[in-house]
PDB file of C-alpha atoms in Angstrom:
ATOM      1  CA  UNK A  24       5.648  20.453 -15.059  1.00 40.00           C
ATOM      2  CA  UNK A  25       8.825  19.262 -13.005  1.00 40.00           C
ATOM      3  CA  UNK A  26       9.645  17.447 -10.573  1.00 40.00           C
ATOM      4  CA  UNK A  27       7.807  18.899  -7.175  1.00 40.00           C
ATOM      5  CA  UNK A  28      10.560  20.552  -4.505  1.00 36.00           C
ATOM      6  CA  UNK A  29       9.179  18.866  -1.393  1.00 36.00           C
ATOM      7  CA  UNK A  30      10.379  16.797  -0.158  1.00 35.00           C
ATOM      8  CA  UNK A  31       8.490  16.756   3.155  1.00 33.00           C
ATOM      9  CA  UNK A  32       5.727  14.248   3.170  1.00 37.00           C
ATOM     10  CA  UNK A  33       4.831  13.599   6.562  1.00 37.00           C
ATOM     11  CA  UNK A  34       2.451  16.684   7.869  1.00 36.00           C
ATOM     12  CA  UNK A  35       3.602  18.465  10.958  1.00 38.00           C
ATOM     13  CA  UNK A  36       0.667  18.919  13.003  1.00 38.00           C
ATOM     14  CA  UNK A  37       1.215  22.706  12.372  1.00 38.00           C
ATOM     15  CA  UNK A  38       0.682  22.581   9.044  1.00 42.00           C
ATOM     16  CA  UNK A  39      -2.370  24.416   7.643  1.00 40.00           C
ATOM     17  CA  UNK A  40      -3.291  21.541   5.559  1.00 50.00           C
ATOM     18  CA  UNK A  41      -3.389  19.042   8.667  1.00 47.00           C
ATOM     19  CA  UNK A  42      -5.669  21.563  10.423  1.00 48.00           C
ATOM     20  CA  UNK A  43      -7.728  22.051   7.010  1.00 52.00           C
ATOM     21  CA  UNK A  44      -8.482  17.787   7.306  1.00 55.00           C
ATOM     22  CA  UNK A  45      -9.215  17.896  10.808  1.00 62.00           C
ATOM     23  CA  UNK A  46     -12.758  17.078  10.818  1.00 72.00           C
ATOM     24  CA  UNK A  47     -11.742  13.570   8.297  1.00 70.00           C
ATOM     25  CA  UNK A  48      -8.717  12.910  10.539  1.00 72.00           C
ATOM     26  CA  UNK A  49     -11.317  12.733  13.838  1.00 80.00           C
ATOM     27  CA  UNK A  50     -13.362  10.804  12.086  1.00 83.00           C
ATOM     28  CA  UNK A  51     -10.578   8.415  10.810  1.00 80.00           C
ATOM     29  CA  UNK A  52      -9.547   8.167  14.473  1.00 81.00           C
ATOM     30  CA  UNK A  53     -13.028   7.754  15.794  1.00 87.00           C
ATOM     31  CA  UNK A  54     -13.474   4.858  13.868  1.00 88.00           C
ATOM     32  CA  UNK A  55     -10.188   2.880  15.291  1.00 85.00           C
ATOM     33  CA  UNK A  56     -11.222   4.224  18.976  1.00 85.00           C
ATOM     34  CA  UNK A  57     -14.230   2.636  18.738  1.00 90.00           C
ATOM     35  CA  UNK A  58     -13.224  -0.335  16.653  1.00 90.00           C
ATOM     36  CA  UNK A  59     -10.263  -0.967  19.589  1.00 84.00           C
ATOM     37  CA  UNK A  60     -13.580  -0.648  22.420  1.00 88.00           C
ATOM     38  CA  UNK A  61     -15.596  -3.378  20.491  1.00 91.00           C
ATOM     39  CA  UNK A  62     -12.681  -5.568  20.951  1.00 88.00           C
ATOM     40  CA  UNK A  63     -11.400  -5.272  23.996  1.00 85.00           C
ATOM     41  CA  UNK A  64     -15.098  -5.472  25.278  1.00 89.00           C
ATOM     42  CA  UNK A  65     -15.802  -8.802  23.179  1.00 90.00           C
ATOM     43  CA  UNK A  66     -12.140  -9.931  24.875  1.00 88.00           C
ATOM     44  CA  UNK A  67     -13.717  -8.867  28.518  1.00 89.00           C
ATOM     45  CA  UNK A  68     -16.708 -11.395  27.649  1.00 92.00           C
ATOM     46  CA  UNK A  69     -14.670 -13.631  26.176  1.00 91.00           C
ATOM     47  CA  UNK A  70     -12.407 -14.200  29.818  1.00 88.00           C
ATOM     48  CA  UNK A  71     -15.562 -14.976  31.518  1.00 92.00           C
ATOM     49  CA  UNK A  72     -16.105 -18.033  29.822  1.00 93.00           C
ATOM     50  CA  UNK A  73     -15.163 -20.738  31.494  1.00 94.00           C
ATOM     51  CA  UNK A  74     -11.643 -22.594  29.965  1.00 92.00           C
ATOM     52  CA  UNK A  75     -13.200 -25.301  27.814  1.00 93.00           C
ATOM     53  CA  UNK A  76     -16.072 -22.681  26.853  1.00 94.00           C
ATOM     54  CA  UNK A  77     -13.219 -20.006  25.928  1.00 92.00           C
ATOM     55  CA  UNK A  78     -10.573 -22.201  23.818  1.00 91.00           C
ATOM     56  CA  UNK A  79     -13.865 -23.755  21.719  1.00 94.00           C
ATOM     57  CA  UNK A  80     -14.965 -19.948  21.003  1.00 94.00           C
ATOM     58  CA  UNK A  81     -11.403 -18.649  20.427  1.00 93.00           C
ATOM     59  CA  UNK A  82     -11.569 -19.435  16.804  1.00 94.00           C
ATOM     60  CA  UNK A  83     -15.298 -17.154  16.492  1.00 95.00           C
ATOM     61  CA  UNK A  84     -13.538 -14.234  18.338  1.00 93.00           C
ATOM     62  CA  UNK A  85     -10.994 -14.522  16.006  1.00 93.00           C
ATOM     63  CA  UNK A  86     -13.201 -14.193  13.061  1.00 95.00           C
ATOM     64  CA  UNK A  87     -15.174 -11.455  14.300  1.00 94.00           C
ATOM     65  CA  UNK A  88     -12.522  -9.558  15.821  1.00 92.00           C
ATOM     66  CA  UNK A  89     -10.935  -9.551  11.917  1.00 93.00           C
ATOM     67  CA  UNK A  90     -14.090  -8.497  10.245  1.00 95.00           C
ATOM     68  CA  UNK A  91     -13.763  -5.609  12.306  1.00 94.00           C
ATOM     69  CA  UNK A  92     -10.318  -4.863  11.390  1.00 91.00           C
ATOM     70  CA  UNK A  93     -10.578  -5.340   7.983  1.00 92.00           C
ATOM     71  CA  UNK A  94     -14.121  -3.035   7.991  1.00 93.00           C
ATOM     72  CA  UNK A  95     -12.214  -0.268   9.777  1.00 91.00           C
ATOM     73  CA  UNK A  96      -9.089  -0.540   7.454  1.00 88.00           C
ATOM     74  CA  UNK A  97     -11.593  -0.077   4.319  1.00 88.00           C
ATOM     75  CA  UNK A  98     -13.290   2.572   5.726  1.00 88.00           C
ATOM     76  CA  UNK A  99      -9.865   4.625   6.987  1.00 84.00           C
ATOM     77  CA  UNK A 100      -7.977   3.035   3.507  1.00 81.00           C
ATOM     78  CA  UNK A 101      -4.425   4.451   3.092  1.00 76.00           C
ATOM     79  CA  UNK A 102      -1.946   3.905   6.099  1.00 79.00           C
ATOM     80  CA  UNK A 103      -4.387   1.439   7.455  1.00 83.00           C
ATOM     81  CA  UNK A 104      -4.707  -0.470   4.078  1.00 83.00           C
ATOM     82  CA  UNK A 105      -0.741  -0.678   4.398  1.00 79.00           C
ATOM     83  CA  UNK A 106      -0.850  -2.526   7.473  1.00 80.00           C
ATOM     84  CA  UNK A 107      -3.529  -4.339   6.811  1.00 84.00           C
ATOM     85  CA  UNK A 108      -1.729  -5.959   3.336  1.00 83.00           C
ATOM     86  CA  UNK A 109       1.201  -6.403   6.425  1.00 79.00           C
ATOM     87  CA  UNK A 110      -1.349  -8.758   8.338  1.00 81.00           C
ATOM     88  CA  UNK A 111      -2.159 -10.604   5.341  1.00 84.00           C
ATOM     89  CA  UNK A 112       1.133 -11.835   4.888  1.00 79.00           C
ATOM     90  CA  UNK A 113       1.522 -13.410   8.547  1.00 79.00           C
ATOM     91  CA  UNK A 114       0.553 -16.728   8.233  1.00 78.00           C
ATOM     92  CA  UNK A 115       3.756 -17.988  10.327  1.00 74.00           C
ATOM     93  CA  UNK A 116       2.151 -15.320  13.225  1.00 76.00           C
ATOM     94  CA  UNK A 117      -1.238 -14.773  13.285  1.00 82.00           C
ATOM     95  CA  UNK A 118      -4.526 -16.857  13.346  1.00 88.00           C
ATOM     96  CA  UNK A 119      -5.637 -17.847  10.087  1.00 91.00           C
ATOM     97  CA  UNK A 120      -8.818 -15.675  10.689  1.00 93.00           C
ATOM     98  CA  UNK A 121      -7.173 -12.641  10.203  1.00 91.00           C
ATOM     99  CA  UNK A 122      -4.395 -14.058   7.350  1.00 91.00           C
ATOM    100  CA  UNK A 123      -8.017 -14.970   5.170  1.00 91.00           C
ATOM    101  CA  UNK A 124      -9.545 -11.838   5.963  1.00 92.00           C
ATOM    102  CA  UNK A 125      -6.953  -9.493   4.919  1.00 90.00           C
ATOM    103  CA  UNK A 126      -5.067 -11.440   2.092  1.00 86.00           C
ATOM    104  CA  UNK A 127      -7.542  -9.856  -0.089  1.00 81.00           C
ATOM    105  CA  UNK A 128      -6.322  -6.533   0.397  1.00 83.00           C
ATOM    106  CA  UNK A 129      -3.305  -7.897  -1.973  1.00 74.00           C
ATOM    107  CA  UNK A 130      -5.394  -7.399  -4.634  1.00 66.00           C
ATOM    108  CA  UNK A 131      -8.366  -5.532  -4.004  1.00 69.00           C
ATOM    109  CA  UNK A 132      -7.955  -2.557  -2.079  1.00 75.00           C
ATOM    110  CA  UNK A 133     -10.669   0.425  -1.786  1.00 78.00           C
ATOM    111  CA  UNK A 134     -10.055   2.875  -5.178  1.00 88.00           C
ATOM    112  CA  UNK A 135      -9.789   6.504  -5.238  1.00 90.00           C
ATOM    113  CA  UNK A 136     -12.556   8.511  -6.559  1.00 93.00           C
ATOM    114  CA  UNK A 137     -12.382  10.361  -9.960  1.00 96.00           C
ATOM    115  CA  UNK A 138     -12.900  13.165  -7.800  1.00 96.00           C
ATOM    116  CA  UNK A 139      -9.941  12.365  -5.901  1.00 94.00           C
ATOM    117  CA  UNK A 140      -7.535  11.557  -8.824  1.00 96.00           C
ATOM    118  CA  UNK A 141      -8.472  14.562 -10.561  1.00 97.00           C
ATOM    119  CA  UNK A 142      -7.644  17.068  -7.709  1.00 96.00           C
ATOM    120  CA  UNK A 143      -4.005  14.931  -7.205  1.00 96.00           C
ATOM    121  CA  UNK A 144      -3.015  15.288 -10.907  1.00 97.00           C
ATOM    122  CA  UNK A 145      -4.227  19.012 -10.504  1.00 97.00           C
ATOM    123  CA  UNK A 146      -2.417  19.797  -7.454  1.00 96.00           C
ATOM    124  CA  UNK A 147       0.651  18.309  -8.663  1.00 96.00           C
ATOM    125  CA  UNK A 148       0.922  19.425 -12.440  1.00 97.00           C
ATOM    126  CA  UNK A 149      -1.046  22.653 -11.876  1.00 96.00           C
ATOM    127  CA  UNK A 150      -3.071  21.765 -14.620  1.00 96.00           C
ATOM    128  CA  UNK A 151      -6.470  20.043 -15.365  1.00 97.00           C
ATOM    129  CA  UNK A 152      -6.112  16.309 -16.468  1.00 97.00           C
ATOM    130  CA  UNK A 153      -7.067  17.008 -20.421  1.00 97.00           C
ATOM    131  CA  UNK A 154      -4.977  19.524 -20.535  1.00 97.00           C
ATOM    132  CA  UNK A 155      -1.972  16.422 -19.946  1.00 98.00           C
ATOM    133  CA  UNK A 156      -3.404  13.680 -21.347  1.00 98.00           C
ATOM    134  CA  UNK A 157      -4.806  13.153 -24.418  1.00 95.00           C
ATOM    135  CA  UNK A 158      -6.558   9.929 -23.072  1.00 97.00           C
ATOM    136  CA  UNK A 159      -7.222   8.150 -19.480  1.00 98.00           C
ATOM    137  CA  UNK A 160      -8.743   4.733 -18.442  1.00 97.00           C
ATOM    138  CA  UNK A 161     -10.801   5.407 -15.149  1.00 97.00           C
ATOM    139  CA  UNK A 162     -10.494   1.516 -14.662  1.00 95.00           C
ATOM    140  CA  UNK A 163      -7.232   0.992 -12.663  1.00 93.00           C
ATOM    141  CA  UNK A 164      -4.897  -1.175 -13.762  1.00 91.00           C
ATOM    142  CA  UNK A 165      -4.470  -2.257 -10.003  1.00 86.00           C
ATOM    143  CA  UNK A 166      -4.875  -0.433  -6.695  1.00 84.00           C
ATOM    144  CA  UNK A 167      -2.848  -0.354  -3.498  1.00 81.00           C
ATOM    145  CA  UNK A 168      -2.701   0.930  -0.008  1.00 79.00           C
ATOM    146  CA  UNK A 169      -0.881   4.237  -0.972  1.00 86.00           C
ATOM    147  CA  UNK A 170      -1.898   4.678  -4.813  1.00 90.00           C
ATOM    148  CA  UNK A 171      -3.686   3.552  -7.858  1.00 92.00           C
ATOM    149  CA  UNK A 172      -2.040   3.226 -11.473  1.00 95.00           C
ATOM    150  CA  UNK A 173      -4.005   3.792 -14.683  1.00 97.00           C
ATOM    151  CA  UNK A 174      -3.271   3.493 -18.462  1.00 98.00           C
ATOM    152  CA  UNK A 175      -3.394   6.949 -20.437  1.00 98.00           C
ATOM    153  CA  UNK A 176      -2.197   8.712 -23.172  1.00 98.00           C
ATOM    154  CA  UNK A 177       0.232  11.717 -23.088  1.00 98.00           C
ATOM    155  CA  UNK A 178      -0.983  14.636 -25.070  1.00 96.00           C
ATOM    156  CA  UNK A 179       2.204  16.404 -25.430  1.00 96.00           C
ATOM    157  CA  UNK A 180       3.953  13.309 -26.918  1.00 96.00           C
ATOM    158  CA  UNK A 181       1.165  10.352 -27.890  1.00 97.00           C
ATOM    159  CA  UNK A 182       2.747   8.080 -25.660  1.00 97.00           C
ATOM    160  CA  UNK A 183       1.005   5.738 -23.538  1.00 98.00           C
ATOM    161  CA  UNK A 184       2.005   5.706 -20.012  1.00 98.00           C
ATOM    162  CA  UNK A 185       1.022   4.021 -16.965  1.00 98.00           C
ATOM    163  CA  UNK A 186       0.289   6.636 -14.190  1.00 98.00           C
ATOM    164  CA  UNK A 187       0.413   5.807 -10.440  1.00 97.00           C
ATOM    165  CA  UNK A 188      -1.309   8.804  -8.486  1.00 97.00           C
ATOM    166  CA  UNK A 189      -1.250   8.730  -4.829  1.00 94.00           C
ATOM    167  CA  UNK A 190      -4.671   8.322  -2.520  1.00 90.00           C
ATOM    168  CA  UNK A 191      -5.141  12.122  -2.526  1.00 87.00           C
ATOM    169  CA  UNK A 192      -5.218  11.717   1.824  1.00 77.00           C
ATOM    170  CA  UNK A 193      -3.122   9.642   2.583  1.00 81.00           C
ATOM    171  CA  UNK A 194      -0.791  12.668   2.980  1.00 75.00           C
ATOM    172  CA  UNK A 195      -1.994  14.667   5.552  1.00 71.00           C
ATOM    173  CA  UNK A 196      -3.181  11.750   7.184  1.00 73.00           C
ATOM    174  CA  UNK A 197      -0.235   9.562   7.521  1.00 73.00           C
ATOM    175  CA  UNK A 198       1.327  11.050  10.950  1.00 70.00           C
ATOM    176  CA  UNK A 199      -1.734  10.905  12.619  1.00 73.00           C
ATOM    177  CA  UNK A 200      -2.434   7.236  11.325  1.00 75.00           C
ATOM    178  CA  UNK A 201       0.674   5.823  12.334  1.00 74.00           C
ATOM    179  CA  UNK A 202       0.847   7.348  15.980  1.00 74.00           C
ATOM    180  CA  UNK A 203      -2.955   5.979  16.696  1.00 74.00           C
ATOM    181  CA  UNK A 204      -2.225   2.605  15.268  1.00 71.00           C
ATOM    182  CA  UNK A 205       0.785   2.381  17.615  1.00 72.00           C
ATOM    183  CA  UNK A 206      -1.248   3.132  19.781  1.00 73.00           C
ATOM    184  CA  UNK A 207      -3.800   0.636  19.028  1.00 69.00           C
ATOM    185  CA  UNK A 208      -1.001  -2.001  18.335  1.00 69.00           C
ATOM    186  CA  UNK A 209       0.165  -1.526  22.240  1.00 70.00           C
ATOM    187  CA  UNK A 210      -3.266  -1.871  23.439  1.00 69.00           C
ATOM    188  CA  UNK A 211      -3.312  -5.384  21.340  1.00 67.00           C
ATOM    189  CA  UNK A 212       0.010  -6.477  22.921  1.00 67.00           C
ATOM    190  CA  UNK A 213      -1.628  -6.099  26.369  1.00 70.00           C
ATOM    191  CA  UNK A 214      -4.651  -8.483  25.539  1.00 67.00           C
ATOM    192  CA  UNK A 215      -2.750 -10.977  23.137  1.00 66.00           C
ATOM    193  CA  UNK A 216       1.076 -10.965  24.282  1.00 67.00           C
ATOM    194  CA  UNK A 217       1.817 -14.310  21.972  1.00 61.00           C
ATOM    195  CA  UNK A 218       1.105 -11.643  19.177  1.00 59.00           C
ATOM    196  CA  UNK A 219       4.113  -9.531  19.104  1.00 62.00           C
ATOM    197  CA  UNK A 220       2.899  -6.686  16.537  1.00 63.00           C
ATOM    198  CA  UNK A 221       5.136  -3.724  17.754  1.00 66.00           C
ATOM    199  CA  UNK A 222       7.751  -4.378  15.433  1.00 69.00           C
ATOM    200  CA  UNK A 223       5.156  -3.604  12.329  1.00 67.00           C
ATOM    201  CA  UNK A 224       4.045  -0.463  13.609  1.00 67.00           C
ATOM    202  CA  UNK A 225       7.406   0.380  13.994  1.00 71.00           C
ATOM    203  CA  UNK A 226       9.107  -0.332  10.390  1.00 73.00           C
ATOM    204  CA  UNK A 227       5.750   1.489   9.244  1.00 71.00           C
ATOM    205  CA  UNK A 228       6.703   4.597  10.349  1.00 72.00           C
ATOM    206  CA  UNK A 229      10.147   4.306   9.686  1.00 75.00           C
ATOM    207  CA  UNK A 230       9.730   2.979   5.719  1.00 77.00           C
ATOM    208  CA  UNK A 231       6.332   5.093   5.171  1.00 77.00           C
ATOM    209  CA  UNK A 232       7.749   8.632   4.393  1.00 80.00           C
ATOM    210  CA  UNK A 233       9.920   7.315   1.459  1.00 84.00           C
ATOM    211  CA  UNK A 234       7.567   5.179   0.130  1.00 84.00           C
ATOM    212  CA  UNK A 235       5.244   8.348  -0.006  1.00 86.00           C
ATOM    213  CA  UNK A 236       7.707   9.620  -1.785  1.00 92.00           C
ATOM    214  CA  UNK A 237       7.370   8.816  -5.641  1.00 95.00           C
ATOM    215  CA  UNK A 238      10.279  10.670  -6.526  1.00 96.00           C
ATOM    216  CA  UNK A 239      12.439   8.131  -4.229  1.00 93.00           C
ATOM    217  CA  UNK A 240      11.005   5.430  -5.910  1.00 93.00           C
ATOM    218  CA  UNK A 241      11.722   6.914  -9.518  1.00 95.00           C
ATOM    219  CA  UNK A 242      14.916   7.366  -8.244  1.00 95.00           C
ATOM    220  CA  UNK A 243      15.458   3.728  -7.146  1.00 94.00           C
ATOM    221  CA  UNK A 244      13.934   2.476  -9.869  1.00 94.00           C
ATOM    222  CA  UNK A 245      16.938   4.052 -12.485  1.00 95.00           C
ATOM    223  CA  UNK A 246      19.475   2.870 -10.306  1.00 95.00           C
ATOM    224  CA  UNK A 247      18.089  -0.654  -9.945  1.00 93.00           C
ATOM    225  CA  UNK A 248      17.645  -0.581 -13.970  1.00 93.00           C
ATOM    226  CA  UNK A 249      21.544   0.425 -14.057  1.00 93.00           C
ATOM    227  CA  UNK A 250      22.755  -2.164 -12.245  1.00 94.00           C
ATOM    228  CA  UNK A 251      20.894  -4.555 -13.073  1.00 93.00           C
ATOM    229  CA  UNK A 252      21.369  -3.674 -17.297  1.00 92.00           C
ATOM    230  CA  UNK A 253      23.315  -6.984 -18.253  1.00 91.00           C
ATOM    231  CA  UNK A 254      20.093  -9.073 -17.618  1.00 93.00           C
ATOM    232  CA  UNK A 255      18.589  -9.774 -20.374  1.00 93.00           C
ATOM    233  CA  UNK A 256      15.168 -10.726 -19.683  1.00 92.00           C
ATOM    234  CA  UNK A 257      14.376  -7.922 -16.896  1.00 93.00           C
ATOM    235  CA  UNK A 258      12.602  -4.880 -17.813  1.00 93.00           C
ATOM    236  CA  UNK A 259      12.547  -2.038 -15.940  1.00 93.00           C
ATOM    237  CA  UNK A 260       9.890   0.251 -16.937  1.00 94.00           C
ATOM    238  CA  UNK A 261      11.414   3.959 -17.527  1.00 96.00           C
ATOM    239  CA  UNK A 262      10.228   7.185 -15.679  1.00 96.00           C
ATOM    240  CA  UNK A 263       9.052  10.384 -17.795  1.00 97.00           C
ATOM    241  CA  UNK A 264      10.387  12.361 -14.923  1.00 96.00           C
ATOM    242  CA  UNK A 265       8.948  15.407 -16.628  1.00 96.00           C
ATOM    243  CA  UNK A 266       5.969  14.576 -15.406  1.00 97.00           C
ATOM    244  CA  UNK A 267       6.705  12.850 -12.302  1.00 97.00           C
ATOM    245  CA  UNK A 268       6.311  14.553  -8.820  1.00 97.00           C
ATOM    246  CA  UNK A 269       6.293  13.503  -4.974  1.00 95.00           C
ATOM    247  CA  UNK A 270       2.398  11.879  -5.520  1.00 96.00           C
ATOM    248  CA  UNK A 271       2.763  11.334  -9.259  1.00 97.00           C
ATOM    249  CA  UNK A 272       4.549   9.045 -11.133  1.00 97.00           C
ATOM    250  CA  UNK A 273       4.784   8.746 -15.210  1.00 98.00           C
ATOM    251  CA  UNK A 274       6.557   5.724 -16.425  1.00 97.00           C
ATOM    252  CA  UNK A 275       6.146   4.106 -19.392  1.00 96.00           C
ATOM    253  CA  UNK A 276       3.425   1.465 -20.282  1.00 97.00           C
ATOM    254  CA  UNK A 277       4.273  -2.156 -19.915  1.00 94.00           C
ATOM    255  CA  UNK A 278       1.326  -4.726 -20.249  1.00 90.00           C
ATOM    256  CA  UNK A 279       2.294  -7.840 -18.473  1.00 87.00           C
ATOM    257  CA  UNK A 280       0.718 -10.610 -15.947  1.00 85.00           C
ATOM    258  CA  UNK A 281       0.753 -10.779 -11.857  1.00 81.00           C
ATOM    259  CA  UNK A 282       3.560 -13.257 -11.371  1.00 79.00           C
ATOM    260  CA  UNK A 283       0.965 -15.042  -8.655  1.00 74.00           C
ATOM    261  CA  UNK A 284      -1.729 -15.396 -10.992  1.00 80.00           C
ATOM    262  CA  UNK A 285      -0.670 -19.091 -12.284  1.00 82.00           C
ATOM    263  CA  UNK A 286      -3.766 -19.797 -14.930  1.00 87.00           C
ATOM    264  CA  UNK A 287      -3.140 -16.512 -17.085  1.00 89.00           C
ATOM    265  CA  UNK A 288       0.663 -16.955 -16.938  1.00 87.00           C
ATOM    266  CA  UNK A 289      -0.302 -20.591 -18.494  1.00 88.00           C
ATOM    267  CA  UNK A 290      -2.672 -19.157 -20.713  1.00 90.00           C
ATOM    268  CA  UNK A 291      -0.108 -16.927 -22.103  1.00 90.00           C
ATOM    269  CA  UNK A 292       2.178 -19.722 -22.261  1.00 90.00           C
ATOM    270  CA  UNK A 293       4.799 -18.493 -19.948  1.00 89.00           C
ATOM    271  CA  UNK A 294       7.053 -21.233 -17.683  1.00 90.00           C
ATOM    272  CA  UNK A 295       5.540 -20.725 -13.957  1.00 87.00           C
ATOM    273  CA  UNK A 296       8.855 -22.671 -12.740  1.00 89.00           C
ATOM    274  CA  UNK A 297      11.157 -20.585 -14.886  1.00 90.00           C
ATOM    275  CA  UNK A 298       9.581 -17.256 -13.449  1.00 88.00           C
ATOM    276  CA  UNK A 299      10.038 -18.345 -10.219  1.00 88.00           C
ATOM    277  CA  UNK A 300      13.144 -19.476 -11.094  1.00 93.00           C
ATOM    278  CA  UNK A 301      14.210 -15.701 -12.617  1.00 93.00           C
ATOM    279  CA  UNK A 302      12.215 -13.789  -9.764  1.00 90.00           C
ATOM    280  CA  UNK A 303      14.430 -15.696  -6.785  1.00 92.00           C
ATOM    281  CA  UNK A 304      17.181 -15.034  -9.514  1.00 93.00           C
ATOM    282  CA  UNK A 305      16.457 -11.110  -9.250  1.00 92.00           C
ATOM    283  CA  UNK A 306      16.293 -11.152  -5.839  1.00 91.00           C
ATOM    284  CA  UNK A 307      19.432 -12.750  -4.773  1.00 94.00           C
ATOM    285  CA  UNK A 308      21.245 -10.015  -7.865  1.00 93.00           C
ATOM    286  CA  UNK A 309      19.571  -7.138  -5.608  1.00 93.00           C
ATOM    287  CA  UNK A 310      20.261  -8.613  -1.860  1.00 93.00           C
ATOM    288  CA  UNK A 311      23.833 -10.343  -3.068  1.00 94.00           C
ATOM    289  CA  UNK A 312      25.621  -8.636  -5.745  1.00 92.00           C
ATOM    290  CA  UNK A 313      24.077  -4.961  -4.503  1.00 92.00           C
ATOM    291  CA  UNK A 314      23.223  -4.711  -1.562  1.00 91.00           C
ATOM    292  CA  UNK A 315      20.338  -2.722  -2.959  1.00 90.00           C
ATOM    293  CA  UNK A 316      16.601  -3.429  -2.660  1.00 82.00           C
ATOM    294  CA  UNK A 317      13.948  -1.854  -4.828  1.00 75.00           C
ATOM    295  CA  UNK A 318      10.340  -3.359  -5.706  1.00 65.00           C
TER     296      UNK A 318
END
């Protein structure tokens, strides 16, 4: 059960496994084709208005353009969940339509399947989940755009780990996602120019492979816990990299709070100012002292 070769996560177009998904990738892309024609359609209707008619319906467009984002992100989930979180986060850019719309991706993004988690940890471990784990909690502890974590139990050892399996598509279908949201993002540009997206799409692609990567990330994560090993009050959960591979990752279990969510941090008694204070002070350790990033 080590540590899986590849390194290769972005699918060639070549590559059986792309051609295997092809019928799910054509639908994935169907759905931003025609999500892109609604809006640039409503837009169309929306020029004929006359100017006082078209600045008071602005803010409507805006909220129905969104929902249909957002509904197309959900449906497509992975890559498109990634951006999506992106949007969420651009209050100093974008129309607060779309910042309330997809803010709640932050924290409540579309789960895999048991299905779906079952044939990861299979495909990676080349063995059925019971035969690894003694125990497993089919509620998430949290899921993202690219993966979902859950508490278990090791069989081999009794320990109890927190497992983060990637979406079991978002492999084969990340290529393909990125090039039509590019795509998509140019075709926005055109109708809203004081909307400069290109630059998202862009650091997408670039960052996406390695964060696809879980071995990277188990990498960075023991180099950010050596160099960061004279502070005290950080901990920096450890990796069973027995276990981990490219999709999976095995660390151990660490119950703790979301450092946003302000009423259970006071119901646990914890100092909201002092965490602040201590996650600005990690921060300015990585950017500063180490020129060395890793979250």
């Amino acid at each position: 059960m080590g540590a899986h070769p590849s390194r290769y996560l972005i699918i060639p177009f070549s590559n059986s496994n792309y051609l295997k998904d092809y019928p799910e990738m054509a639908i994935r892309s169907g759905r931003l084709g025609m999500t892109v024609v609604k809006i640039v359609k409503n837009f169309g209707d929306m020029k004929k208005l006359s100017p006082e008619a078209y600045k008071e319906q602005m803010p409507e467009f805006h909220l129905r353009t969104a929902q249909m984002l957002y509904d197309m992100c959900c449906a497509n989930r992975g890559t498109y969940i990634k951006v999506g979180q992106h949007i969420g986060a651009m209050e100093y850019l974008l129309p607060i339509q779309y910042i309330d719309r997809f803010k709640t991706l932050h924290a409540d993004a579309p789960k895999s399947t048991e299905a779906e988690i079952r044939s990861v940890v299979r495909a990676e471990l080349g063995k059925d989940l019971e035969e690894v784990f003694d125990e497993w909690d089919w509620d998430p502890l949290g899921a993202a755009s690219l993966a979902q974590c859950h508490k278990a139990r090791l069989k081999e050892t009794g320990e109890v780990v927190a497992v983060k399996v990637q979406h079991a598509a978002v492999q084969h279908s990340a290529h393909l996602d990125l090039m039509l949201m590019e795509l998509g993002v140019m075709q926005c540009a055109k109708l809203f120019p004081e909307f400069k997206l290109g630059w998202l799409a862009r650091t997408t692609r670039q960052n996406l492979p390695r964060e696809l990567d879980f071995l990277n990330e188990a990498s960075n994560a023991d180099r950010c816990r050596q160099l960061m090993k004279d502070i005290p009050w950080l901990k920096i959960p450890k990796n069973l990299h027995k276990y981990c591979t490219s999709r999976l990752l095995v660390m151990e279990y660490l119950p703790g709070t979301m450092v946003s969510n302000k009423q259970e941090l006071n119901q646990r008694k914890i100092d909201v100012d002092k965490t602040v204070e201590r996650v600005t002070e990690m921060y300015s350790e990585m950017i500063f002292n180490h020129g060395f990033i890793h979250w």
